[in-house]
Amino acid sequence: MKKLVSSNEAAQLLGISLQGIHYRIKKGQLESIKKDGKIFVYIDSKQISTPSNSSVVNEQINNYKHLEEKILSSKDEQIELLKKTIKFMKRQHISEIERLDKNQTQVLKVFQSEVDLLKSAFSEMRGIYQLEHKENQKEEQTQRKKQYSRQKVELMDIKDFFVFMKSYNKTDIQIKSIILEKVKNEDRRFIYNKKSKEILIYKDDFLDLI
């Protein structure tokens, strides 16, 4: 005996999907009619899903549920793996920052050490320069004293100067004029001693005067 039902009811009774009903109608495996724009299917009582068919359907449903649980479990595992990966990358990032900070600190220490070394070397060189400068000053003072002592020894008497100049046909007036001019121009060979009011003449060839 055949029973007229809707396509949805037919899917439930036969234990297949709605697409399966339409497929069987298309292939002529199910008899159908169309009323008011809706499809109705004739179902033989023999075709109605038996308990065994229902168990098959239930098994498929259970399989789908098990697959869904696996998918969800896999998703949770992927999320957990991503979390662990993020934590690992974060630790690596922190470790790298600490390493860079440590290297930077080490570089600064080396640089400061070099600066201190340069300062020490500069201070030492300055000390050596100051010592050499003092020694040079002492040497110059010694040379001046020696030169002055030598000059003192090599003084020429003014009478001798007159005699020397006269040997080159210089008159007394000319000689006096030369002496006054040289004293006035601060010629080092002619020095006027204010205390003794004497004119000191240092020995020279006096070629510029004759």
JSON list of C-alpha atoms in Angstrom, two decimals:
[
{"chain": "A", "resi": 1, "resn": "MET", "atom": "CA", "xyz": [0.00, 0.00, 0.00]},
{"chain": "A", "resi": 2, "resn": "LYS", "atom": "CA", "xyz": [1.37, 3.41, -1.03]},
{"chain": "A", "resi": 3, "resn": "LYS", "atom": "CA", "xyz": [1.17, 6.54, 1.06]},
{"chain": "A", "resi": 4, "resn": "LEU", "atom": "CA", "xyz": [1.36, 10.08, -0.31]},
{"chain": "A", "resi": 5, "resn": "VAL", "atom": "CA", "xyz": [3.67, 12.27, 1.75]},
{"chain": "A", "resi": 6, "resn": "SER", "atom": "CA", "xyz": [5.70, 15.46, 1.31]},
{"chain": "A", "resi": 7, "resn": "SER", "atom": "CA", "xyz": [9.29, 15.26, 0.15]},
{"chain": "A", "resi": 8, "resn": "ASN", "atom": "CA", "xyz": [10.55, 16.15, 3.65]},
{"chain": "A", "resi": 9, "resn": "GLU", "atom": "CA", "xyz": [8.42, 13.41, 5.23]},
{"chain": "A", "resi": 10, "resn": "ALA", "atom": "CA", "xyz": [9.61, 10.98, 2.59]},
{"chain": "A", "resi": 11, "resn": "ALA", "atom": "CA", "xyz": [13.22, 11.80, 3.49]},
{"chain": "A", "resi": 12, "resn": "GLN", "atom": "CA", "xyz": [12.52, 11.09, 7.16]},
{"chain": "A", "resi": 13, "resn": "LEU", "atom": "CA", "xyz": [10.61, 7.85, 6.43]},
{"chain": "A", "resi": 14, "resn": "LEU", "atom": "CA", "xyz": [13.24, 6.53, 4.08]},
{"chain": "A", "resi": 15, "resn": "GLY", "atom": "CA", "xyz": [16.11, 7.72, 6.26]},
{"chain": "A", "resi": 16, "resn": "ILE", "atom": "CA", "xyz": [17.82, 9.67, 3.46]},
{"chain": "A", "resi": 17, "resn": "SER", "atom": "CA", "xyz": [18.44, 13.31, 2.72]},
{"chain": "A", "resi": 18, "resn": "LEU", "atom": "CA", "xyz": [16.09, 15.61, 0.85]},
{"chain": "A", "resi": 19, "resn": "GLN", "atom": "CA", "xyz": [18.60, 15.72, -1.99]},
{"chain": "A", "resi": 20, "resn": "GLY", "atom": "CA", "xyz": [18.45, 11.92, -2.11]},
{"chain": "A", "resi": 21, "resn": "ILE", "atom": "CA", "xyz": [14.64, 12.11, -2.53]},
{"chain": "A", "resi": 22, "resn": "HIS", "atom": "CA", "xyz": [14.99, 14.54, -5.44]},
{"chain": "A", "resi": 23, "resn": "TYR", "atom": "CA", "xyz": [17.70, 12.37, -6.99]},
{"chain": "A", "resi": 24, "resn": "ARG", "atom": "CA", "xyz": [15.47, 9.25, -6.85]},
{"chain": "A", "resi": 25, "resn": "ILE", "atom": "CA", "xyz": [12.51, 11.17, -8.28]},
{"chain": "A", "resi": 26, "resn": "LYS", "atom": "CA", "xyz": [14.71, 12.32, -11.15]},
{"chain": "A", "resi": 27, "resn": "LYS", "atom": "CA", "xyz": [15.89, 8.77, -11.80]},
{"chain": "A", "resi": 28, "resn": "GLY", "atom": "CA", "xyz": [12.34, 7.45, -11.65]},
{"chain": "A", "resi": 29, "resn": "GLN", "atom": "CA", "xyz": [12.97, 5.40, -8.55]},
{"chain": "A", "resi": 30, "resn": "LEU", "atom": "CA", "xyz": [10.20, 7.25, -6.66]},
{"chain": "A", "resi": 31, "resn": "GLU", "atom": "CA", "xyz": [6.73, 8.18, -7.92]},
{"chain": "A", "resi": 32, "resn": "SER", "atom": "CA", "xyz": [5.82, 11.79, -7.26]},
{"chain": "A", "resi": 33, "resn": "ILE", "atom": "CA", "xyz": [3.25, 14.48, -8.02]},
{"chain": "A", "resi": 34, "resn": "LYS", "atom": "CA", "xyz": [3.28, 18.24, -7.74]},
{"chain": "A", "resi": 35, "resn": "LYS", "atom": "CA", "xyz": [0.45, 20.07, -5.97]},
{"chain": "A", "resi": 36, "resn": "ASP", "atom": "CA", "xyz": [0.28, 23.82, -5.34]},
{"chain": "A", "resi": 37, "resn": "GLY", "atom": "CA", "xyz": [3.96, 24.10, -6.20]},
{"chain": "A", "resi": 38, "resn": "LYS", "atom": "CA", "xyz": [4.97, 21.41, -3.70]},
{"chain": "A", "resi": 39, "resn": "ILE", "atom": "CA", "xyz": [6.32, 17.93, -4.42]},
{"chain": "A", "resi": 40, "resn": "PHE", "atom": "CA", "xyz": [4.60, 14.91, -2.87]},
{"chain": "A", "resi": 41, "resn": "VAL", "atom": "CA", "xyz": [5.99, 11.40, -3.01]},
{"chain": "A", "resi": 42, "resn": "TYR", "atom": "CA", "xyz": [4.26, 8.03, -2.99]},
{"chain": "A", "resi": 43, "resn": "ILE", "atom": "CA", "xyz": [5.93, 5.85, -0.44]},
{"chain": "A", "resi": 44, "resn": "ASP", "atom": "CA", "xyz": [5.36, 2.10, -0.30]},
{"chain": "A", "resi": 45, "resn": "SER", "atom": "CA", "xyz": [5.08, 0.74, 3.22]},
{"chain": "A", "resi": 46, "resn": "LYS", "atom": "CA", "xyz": [7.88, -1.61, 2.31]},
{"chain": "A", "resi": 47, "resn": "GLN", "atom": "CA", "xyz": [10.14, 1.36, 1.62]},
{"chain": "A", "resi": 48, "resn": "ILE", "atom": "CA", "xyz": [9.56, 2.97, 5.00]},
{"chain": "A", "resi": 49, "resn": "SER", "atom": "CA", "xyz": [12.68, 2.93, 7.16]},
{"chain": "A", "resi": 50, "resn": "THR", "atom": "CA", "xyz": [12.79, -0.11, 9.41]},
{"chain": "A", "resi": 51, "resn": "PRO", "atom": "CA", "xyz": [14.47, -0.20, 12.84]},
{"chain": "A", "resi": 52, "resn": "SER", "atom": "CA", "xyz": [17.53, -1.63, 11.17]},
{"chain": "A", "resi": 53, "resn": "ASN", "atom": "CA", "xyz": [17.60, 1.30, 8.79]},
{"chain": "A", "resi": 54, "resn": "SER", "atom": "CA", "xyz": [17.14, 3.61, 11.74]},
{"chain": "A", "resi": 55, "resn": "SER", "atom": "CA", "xyz": [20.14, 2.05, 13.47]},
{"chain": "A", "resi": 56, "resn": "VAL", "atom": "CA", "xyz": [22.16, 2.66, 10.34]},
{"chain": "A", "resi": 57, "resn": "VAL", "atom": "CA", "xyz": [21.05, 6.26, 10.33]},
{"chain": "A", "resi": 58, "resn": "ASN", "atom": "CA", "xyz": [21.82, 6.57, 14.02]},
{"chain": "A", "resi": 59, "resn": "GLU", "atom": "CA", "xyz": [25.23, 5.05, 13.42]},
{"chain": "A", "resi": 60, "resn": "GLN", "atom": "CA", "xyz": [25.90, 7.58, 10.68]},
{"chain": "A", "resi": 61, "resn": "ILE", "atom": "CA", "xyz": [24.76, 10.33, 13.00]},
{"chain": "A", "resi": 62, "resn": "ASN", "atom": "CA", "xyz": [27.05, 9.01, 15.69]},
{"chain": "A", "resi": 63, "resn": "ASN", "atom": "CA", "xyz": [29.88, 8.87, 13.18]},
{"chain": "A", "resi": 64, "resn": "TYR", "atom": "CA", "xyz": [29.22, 12.48, 12.24]},
{"chain": "A", "resi": 65, "resn": "LYS", "atom": "CA", "xyz": [29.20, 13.44, 15.91]},
{"chain": "A", "resi": 66, "resn": "HIS", "atom": "CA", "xyz": [32.44, 11.54, 16.51]},
{"chain": "A", "resi": 67, "resn": "LEU", "atom": "CA", "xyz": [33.99, 13.25, 13.49]},
{"chain": "A", "resi": 68, "resn": "GLU", "atom": "CA", "xyz": [32.79, 16.59, 14.78]},
{"chain": "A", "resi": 69, "resn": "GLU", "atom": "CA", "xyz": [34.32, 15.87, 18.18]},
{"chain": "A", "resi": 70, "resn": "LYS", "atom": "CA", "xyz": [37.59, 14.95, 16.48]},
{"chain": "A", "resi": 71, "resn": "ILE", "atom": "CA", "xyz": [37.50, 18.17, 14.52]},
{"chain": "A", "resi": 72, "resn": "LEU", "atom": "CA", "xyz": [36.79, 20.18, 17.67]},
{"chain": "A", "resi": 73, "resn": "SER", "atom": "CA", "xyz": [39.51, 18.30, 19.54]},
{"chain": "A", "resi": 74, "resn": "SER", "atom": "CA", "xyz": [41.94, 18.95, 16.69]},
{"chain": "A", "resi": 75, "resn": "LYS", "atom": "CA", "xyz": [40.95, 22.60, 16.73]},
{"chain": "A", "resi": 76, "resn": "ASP", "atom": "CA", "xyz": [41.63, 22.78, 20.47]},
{"chain": "A", "resi": 77, "resn": "GLU", "atom": "CA", "xyz": [44.99, 21.09, 19.94]},
{"chain": "A", "resi": 78, "resn": "GLN", "atom": "CA", "xyz": [45.86, 23.62, 17.20]},
{"chain": "A", "resi": 79, "resn": "ILE", "atom": "CA", "xyz": [44.86, 26.50, 19.49]},
{"chain": "A", "resi": 80, "resn": "GLU", "atom": "CA", "xyz": [46.97, 25.08, 22.32]},
{"chain": "A", "resi": 81, "resn": "LEU", "atom": "CA", "xyz": [49.90, 24.61, 19.93]},
{"chain": "A", "resi": 82, "resn": "LEU", "atom": "CA", "xyz": [49.55, 28.21, 18.74]},
{"chain": "A", "resi": 83, "resn": "LYS", "atom": "CA", "xyz": [49.50, 29.41, 22.35]},
{"chain": "A", "resi": 84, "resn": "LYS", "atom": "CA", "xyz": [52.67, 27.44, 23.11]},
{"chain": "A", "resi": 85, "resn": "THR", "atom": "CA", "xyz": [54.30, 28.78, 19.93]},
{"chain": "A", "resi": 86, "resn": "ILE", "atom": "CA", "xyz": [53.40, 32.35, 20.91]},
{"chain": "A", "resi": 87, "resn": "LYS", "atom": "CA", "xyz": [54.82, 31.82, 24.41]},
{"chain": "A", "resi": 88, "resn": "PHE", "atom": "CA", "xyz": [58.03, 30.38, 22.94]},
{"chain": "A", "resi": 89, "resn": "MET", "atom": "CA", "xyz": [58.39, 33.30, 20.51]},
{"chain": "A", "resi": 90, "resn": "LYS", "atom": "CA", "xyz": [57.76, 35.74, 23.35]},
{"chain": "A", "resi": 91, "resn": "ARG", "atom": "CA", "xyz": [60.47, 34.10, 25.47]},
{"chain": "A", "resi": 92, "resn": "GLN", "atom": "CA", "xyz": [62.84, 34.18, 22.48]},
{"chain": "A", "resi": 93, "resn": "HIS", "atom": "CA", "xyz": [62.05, 37.85, 21.94]},
{"chain": "A", "resi": 94, "resn": "ILE", "atom": "CA", "xyz": [62.72, 38.69, 25.61]},
{"chain": "A", "resi": 95, "resn": "SER", "atom": "CA", "xyz": [65.91, 36.62, 25.53]},
{"chain": "A", "resi": 96, "resn": "GLU", "atom": "CA", "xyz": [67.12, 38.45, 22.42]},
{"chain": "A", "resi": 97, "resn": "ILE", "atom": "CA", "xyz": [66.38, 41.84, 23.99]},
{"chain": "A", "resi": 98, "resn": "GLU", "atom": "CA", "xyz": [68.30, 40.83, 27.13]},
{"chain": "A", "resi": 99, "resn": "ARG", "atom": "CA", "xyz": [71.20, 39.61, 24.98]},
{"chain": "A", "resi": 100, "resn": "LEU", "atom": "CA", "xyz": [71.31, 42.90, 23.07]},
{"chain": "A", "resi": 101, "resn": "ASP", "atom": "CA", "xyz": [71.15, 44.88, 26.33]},
{"chain": "A", "resi": 102, "resn": "LYS", "atom": "CA", "xyz": [73.99, 42.79, 27.71]},
{"chain": "A", "resi": 103, "resn": "ASN", "atom": "CA", "xyz": [76.08, 43.33, 24.57]},
{"chain": "A", "resi": 104, "resn": "GLN", "atom": "CA", "xyz": [75.36, 47.04, 24.67]},
{"chain": "A", "resi": 105, "resn": "THR", "atom": "CA", "xyz": [76.42, 47.20, 28.32]},
{"chain": "A", "resi": 106, "resn": "GLN", "atom": "CA", "xyz": [79.61, 45.31, 27.47]},
{"chain": "A", "resi": 107, "resn": "VAL", "atom": "CA", "xyz": [80.36, 47.65, 24.56]},
{"chain": "A", "resi": 108, "resn": "LEU", "atom": "CA", "xyz": [79.84, 50.67, 26.81]},
{"chain": "A", "resi": 109, "resn": "LYS", "atom": "CA", "xyz": [82.18, 49.18, 29.41]},
{"chain": "A", "resi": 110, "resn": "VAL", "atom": "CA", "xyz": [84.88, 48.59, 26.78]},
{"chain": "A", "resi": 111, "resn": "PHE", "atom": "CA", "xyz": [84.39, 52.10, 25.39]},
{"chain": "A", "resi": 112, "resn": "GLN", "atom": "CA", "xyz": [84.59, 53.62, 28.89]},
{"chain": "A", "resi": 113, "resn": "SER", "atom": "CA", "xyz": [87.72, 51.58, 29.57]},
{"chain": "A", "resi": 114, "resn": "GLU", "atom": "CA", "xyz": [89.33, 52.94, 26.39]},
{"chain": "A", "resi": 115, "resn": "VAL", "atom": "CA", "xyz": [88.30, 56.49, 27.32]},
{"chain": "A", "resi": 116, "resn": "ASP", "atom": "CA", "xyz": [89.84, 56.07, 30.77]},
{"chain": "A", "resi": 117, "resn": "LEU", "atom": "CA", "xyz": [93.00, 54.70, 29.18]},
{"chain": "A", "resi": 118, "resn": "LEU", "atom": "CA", "xyz": [93.20, 57.69, 26.83]},
{"chain": "A", "resi": 119, "resn": "LYS", "atom": "CA", "xyz": [92.66, 60.06, 29.74]},
{"chain": "A", "resi": 120, "resn": "SER", "atom": "CA", "xyz": [95.45, 58.37, 31.67]},
{"chain": "A", "resi": 121, "resn": "ALA", "atom": "CA", "xyz": [97.77, 58.51, 28.65]},
{"chain": "A", "resi": 122, "resn": "PHE", "atom": "CA", "xyz": [96.91, 62.18, 28.06]},
{"chain": "A", "resi": 123, "resn": "SER", "atom": "CA", "xyz": [97.52, 63.01, 31.71]},
{"chain": "A", "resi": 124, "resn": "GLU", "atom": "CA", "xyz": [100.86, 61.20, 31.59]},
{"chain": "A", "resi": 125, "resn": "MET", "atom": "CA", "xyz": [101.87, 62.97, 28.38]},
{"chain": "A", "resi": 126, "resn": "ARG", "atom": "CA", "xyz": [100.86, 66.33, 29.86]},
{"chain": "A", "resi": 127, "resn": "GLY", "atom": "CA", "xyz": [102.98, 65.60, 32.93]},
{"chain": "A", "resi": 128, "resn": "ILE", "atom": "CA", "xyz": [105.93, 64.70, 30.71]},
{"chain": "A", "resi": 129, "resn": "TYR", "atom": "CA", "xyz": [105.40, 67.85, 28.62]},
{"chain": "A", "resi": 130, "resn": "GLN", "atom": "CA", "xyz": [105.23, 70.04, 31.73]},
{"chain": "A", "resi": 131, "resn": "LEU", "atom": "CA", "xyz": [108.40, 68.44, 33.07]},
{"chain": "A", "resi": 132, "resn": "GLU", "atom": "CA", "xyz": [110.17, 68.93, 29.74]},
{"chain": "A", "resi": 133, "resn": "HIS", "atom": "CA", "xyz": [108.88, 72.51, 29.57]},
{"chain": "A", "resi": 134, "resn": "LYS", "atom": "CA", "xyz": [110.26, 73.23, 33.03]},
{"chain": "A", "resi": 135, "resn": "GLU", "atom": "CA", "xyz": [113.57, 71.66, 32.10]},
{"chain": "A", "resi": 136, "resn": "ASN", "atom": "CA", "xyz": [113.67, 73.74, 28.89]},
{"chain": "A", "resi": 137, "resn": "GLN", "atom": "CA", "xyz": [112.94, 76.86, 30.90]},
{"chain": "A", "resi": 138, "resn": "LYS", "atom": "CA", "xyz": [115.74, 76.01, 33.30]},
{"chain": "A", "resi": 139, "resn": "GLU", "atom": "CA", "xyz": [118.03, 75.35, 30.35]},
{"chain": "A", "resi": 140, "resn": "GLU", "atom": "CA", "xyz": [117.10, 78.69, 28.76]},
{"chain": "A", "resi": 141, "resn": "GLN", "atom": "CA", "xyz": [117.68, 80.49, 32.03]},
{"chain": "A", "resi": 142, "resn": "THR", "atom": "CA", "xyz": [121.04, 78.78, 32.36]},
{"chain": "A", "resi": 143, "resn": "GLN", "atom": "CA", "xyz": [121.94, 79.76, 28.79]},
{"chain": "A", "resi": 144, "resn": "ARG", "atom": "CA", "xyz": [120.90, 83.35, 29.46]},
{"chain": "A", "resi": 145, "resn": "LYS", "atom": "CA", "xyz": [123.02, 83.43, 32.58]},
{"chain": "A", "resi": 146, "resn": "LYS", "atom": "CA", "xyz": [125.97, 81.98, 30.71]},
{"chain": "A", "resi": 147, "resn": "GLN", "atom": "CA", "xyz": [125.46, 84.44, 27.88]},
{"chain": "A", "resi": 148, "resn": "TYR", "atom": "CA", "xyz": [125.16, 87.31, 30.32]},
{"chain": "A", "resi": 149, "resn": "SER", "atom": "CA", "xyz": [128.29, 86.18, 32.17]},
{"chain": "A", "resi": 150, "resn": "ARG", "atom": "CA", "xyz": [130.11, 85.85, 28.89]},
{"chain": "A", "resi": 151, "resn": "GLN", "atom": "CA", "xyz": [128.92, 89.26, 27.85]},
{"chain": "A", "resi": 152, "resn": "LYS", "atom": "CA", "xyz": [130.05, 90.72, 31.13]},
{"chain": "A", "resi": 153, "resn": "VAL", "atom": "CA", "xyz": [133.49, 89.35, 30.51]},
{"chain": "A", "resi": 154, "resn": "GLU", "atom": "CA", "xyz": [133.49, 90.66, 26.94]},
{"chain": "A", "resi": 155, "resn": "LEU", "atom": "CA", "xyz": [132.77, 94.28, 27.81]},
{"chain": "A", "resi": 156, "resn": "MET", "atom": "CA", "xyz": [134.79, 96.87, 25.94]},
{"chain": "A", "resi": 157, "resn": "ASP", "atom": "CA", "xyz": [136.07, 99.97, 27.62]},
{"chain": "A", "resi": 158, "resn": "ILE", "atom": "CA", "xyz": [134.67, 103.12, 26.09]},
{"chain": "A", "resi": 159, "resn": "LYS", "atom": "CA", "xyz": [138.17, 104.42, 25.53]},
{"chain": "A", "resi": 160, "resn": "ASP", "atom": "CA", "xyz": [139.01, 101.33, 23.54]},
{"chain": "A", "resi": 161, "resn": "PHE", "atom": "CA", "xyz": [135.84, 101.91, 21.51]},
{"chain": "A", "resi": 162, "resn": "PHE", "atom": "CA", "xyz": [136.98, 105.44, 20.68]},
{"chain": "A", "resi": 163, "resn": "VAL", "atom": "CA", "xyz": [140.40, 104.16, 19.67]},
{"chain": "A", "resi": 164, "resn": "PHE", "atom": "CA", "xyz": [138.79, 101.46, 17.50]},
{"chain": "A", "resi": 165, "resn": "MET", "atom": "CA", "xyz": [136.47, 103.89, 15.75]},
{"chain": "A", "resi": 166, "resn": "LYS", "atom": "CA", "xyz": [139.21, 106.45, 15.22]},
{"chain": "A", "resi": 167, "resn": "SER", "atom": "CA", "xyz": [141.24, 103.80, 13.46]},
{"chain": "A", "resi": 168, "resn": "TYR", "atom": "CA", "xyz": [138.50, 104.03, 10.83]},
{"chain": "A", "resi": 169, "resn": "ASN", "atom": "CA", "xyz": [138.82, 107.81, 10.64]},
{"chain": "A", "resi": 170, "resn": "LYS", "atom": "CA", "xyz": [135.85, 108.59, 12.89]},
{"chain": "A", "resi": 171, "resn": "THR", "atom": "CA", "xyz": [135.96, 111.88, 14.79]},
{"chain": "A", "resi": 172, "resn": "ASP", "atom": "CA", "xyz": [135.09, 112.22, 18.47]},
{"chain": "A", "resi": 173, "resn": "ILE", "atom": "CA", "xyz": [131.83, 113.95, 17.58]},
{"chain": "A", "resi": 174, "resn": "GLN", "atom": "CA", "xyz": [130.89, 111.19, 15.19]},
{"chain": "A", "resi": 175, "resn": "ILE", "atom": "CA", "xyz": [131.73, 108.50, 17.77]},
{"chain": "A", "resi": 176, "resn": "LYS", "atom": "CA", "xyz": [129.67, 110.23, 20.49]},
{"chain": "A", "resi": 177, "resn": "SER", "atom": "CA", "xyz": [126.80, 110.62, 18.06]},
{"chain": "A", "resi": 178, "resn": "ILE", "atom": "CA", "xyz": [126.96, 106.89, 17.21]},
{"chain": "A", "resi": 179, "resn": "ILE", "atom": "CA", "xyz": [126.93, 105.90, 20.89]},
{"chain": "A", "resi": 180, "resn": "LEU", "atom": "CA", "xyz": [123.96, 108.14, 21.73]},
{"chain": "A", "resi": 181, "resn": "GLU", "atom": "CA", "xyz": [122.03, 106.93, 18.72]},
{"chain": "A", "resi": 182, "resn": "LYS", "atom": "CA", "xyz": [122.60, 103.25, 19.56]},
{"chain": "A", "resi": 183, "resn": "VAL", "atom": "CA", "xyz": [121.62, 103.73, 23.21]},
{"chain": "A", "resi": 184, "resn": "LYS", "atom": "CA", "xyz": [118.48, 105.55, 22.13]},
{"chain": "A", "resi": 185, "resn": "ASN", "atom": "CA", "xyz": [117.60, 102.75, 19.66]},
{"chain": "A", "resi": 186, "resn": "GLU", "atom": "CA", "xyz": [118.24, 100.16, 22.41]},
{"chain": "A", "resi": 187, "resn": "ASP", "atom": "CA", "xyz": [121.05, 98.47, 20.58]},
{"chain": "A", "resi": 188, "resn": "ARG", "atom": "CA", "xyz": [122.10, 95.61, 22.88]},
{"chain": "A", "resi": 189, "resn": "ARG", "atom": "CA", "xyz": [125.75, 96.40, 22.32]},
{"chain": "A", "resi": 190, "resn": "PHE", "atom": "CA", "xyz": [125.33, 99.81, 23.99]},
{"chain": "A", "resi": 191, "resn": "ILE", "atom": "CA", "xyz": [123.71, 99.88, 27.44]},
{"chain": "A", "resi": 192, "resn": "TYR", "atom": "CA", "xyz": [123.34, 102.91, 29.66]},
{"chain": "A", "resi": 193, "resn": "ASN", "atom": "CA", "xyz": [123.63, 102.06, 33.37]},
{"chain": "A", "resi": 194, "resn": "LYS", "atom": "CA", "xyz": [121.36, 104.52, 35.17]},
{"chain": "A", "resi": 195, "resn": "LYS", "atom": "CA", "xyz": [122.84, 103.79, 38.57]},
{"chain": "A", "resi": 196, "resn": "SER", "atom": "CA", "xyz": [126.46, 104.33, 37.65]},
{"chain": "A", "resi": 197, "resn": "LYS", "atom": "CA", "xyz": [125.56, 106.63, 34.75]},
{"chain": "A", "resi": 198, "resn": "GLU", "atom": "CA", "xyz": [128.00, 104.73, 32.62]},
{"chain": "A", "resi": 199, "resn": "ILE", "atom": "CA", "xyz": [127.71, 103.40, 29.11]},
{"chain": "A", "resi": 200, "resn": "LEU", "atom": "CA", "xyz": [128.56, 99.73, 28.76]},
{"chain": "A", "resi": 201, "resn": "ILE", "atom": "CA", "xyz": [129.78, 98.55, 25.37]},
{"chain": "A", "resi": 202, "resn": "TYR", "atom": "CA", "xyz": [129.92, 94.87, 24.50]},
{"chain": "A", "resi": 203, "resn": "LYS", "atom": "CA", "xyz": [132.62, 93.64, 22.19]},
{"chain": "A", "resi": 204, "resn": "ASP", "atom": "CA", "xyz": [131.65, 93.29, 18.54]},
{"chain": "A", "resi": 205, "resn": "ASP", "atom": "CA", "xyz": [133.18, 93.78, 15.10]},
{"chain": "A", "resi": 206, "resn": "PHE", "atom": "CA", "xyz": [131.02, 96.94, 14.63]},
{"chain": "A", "resi": 207, "resn": "LEU", "atom": "CA", "xyz": [131.18, 96.57, 10.85]},
{"chain": "A", "resi": 208, "resn": "ASP", "atom": "CA", "xyz": [127.82, 98.32, 10.52]},
{"chain": "A", "resi": 209, "resn": "LEU", "atom": "CA", "xyz": [129.29, 101.41, 12.15]},
{"chain": "A", "resi": 210, "resn": "ILE", "atom": "CA", "xyz": [132.47, 101.91, 10.15]}
]
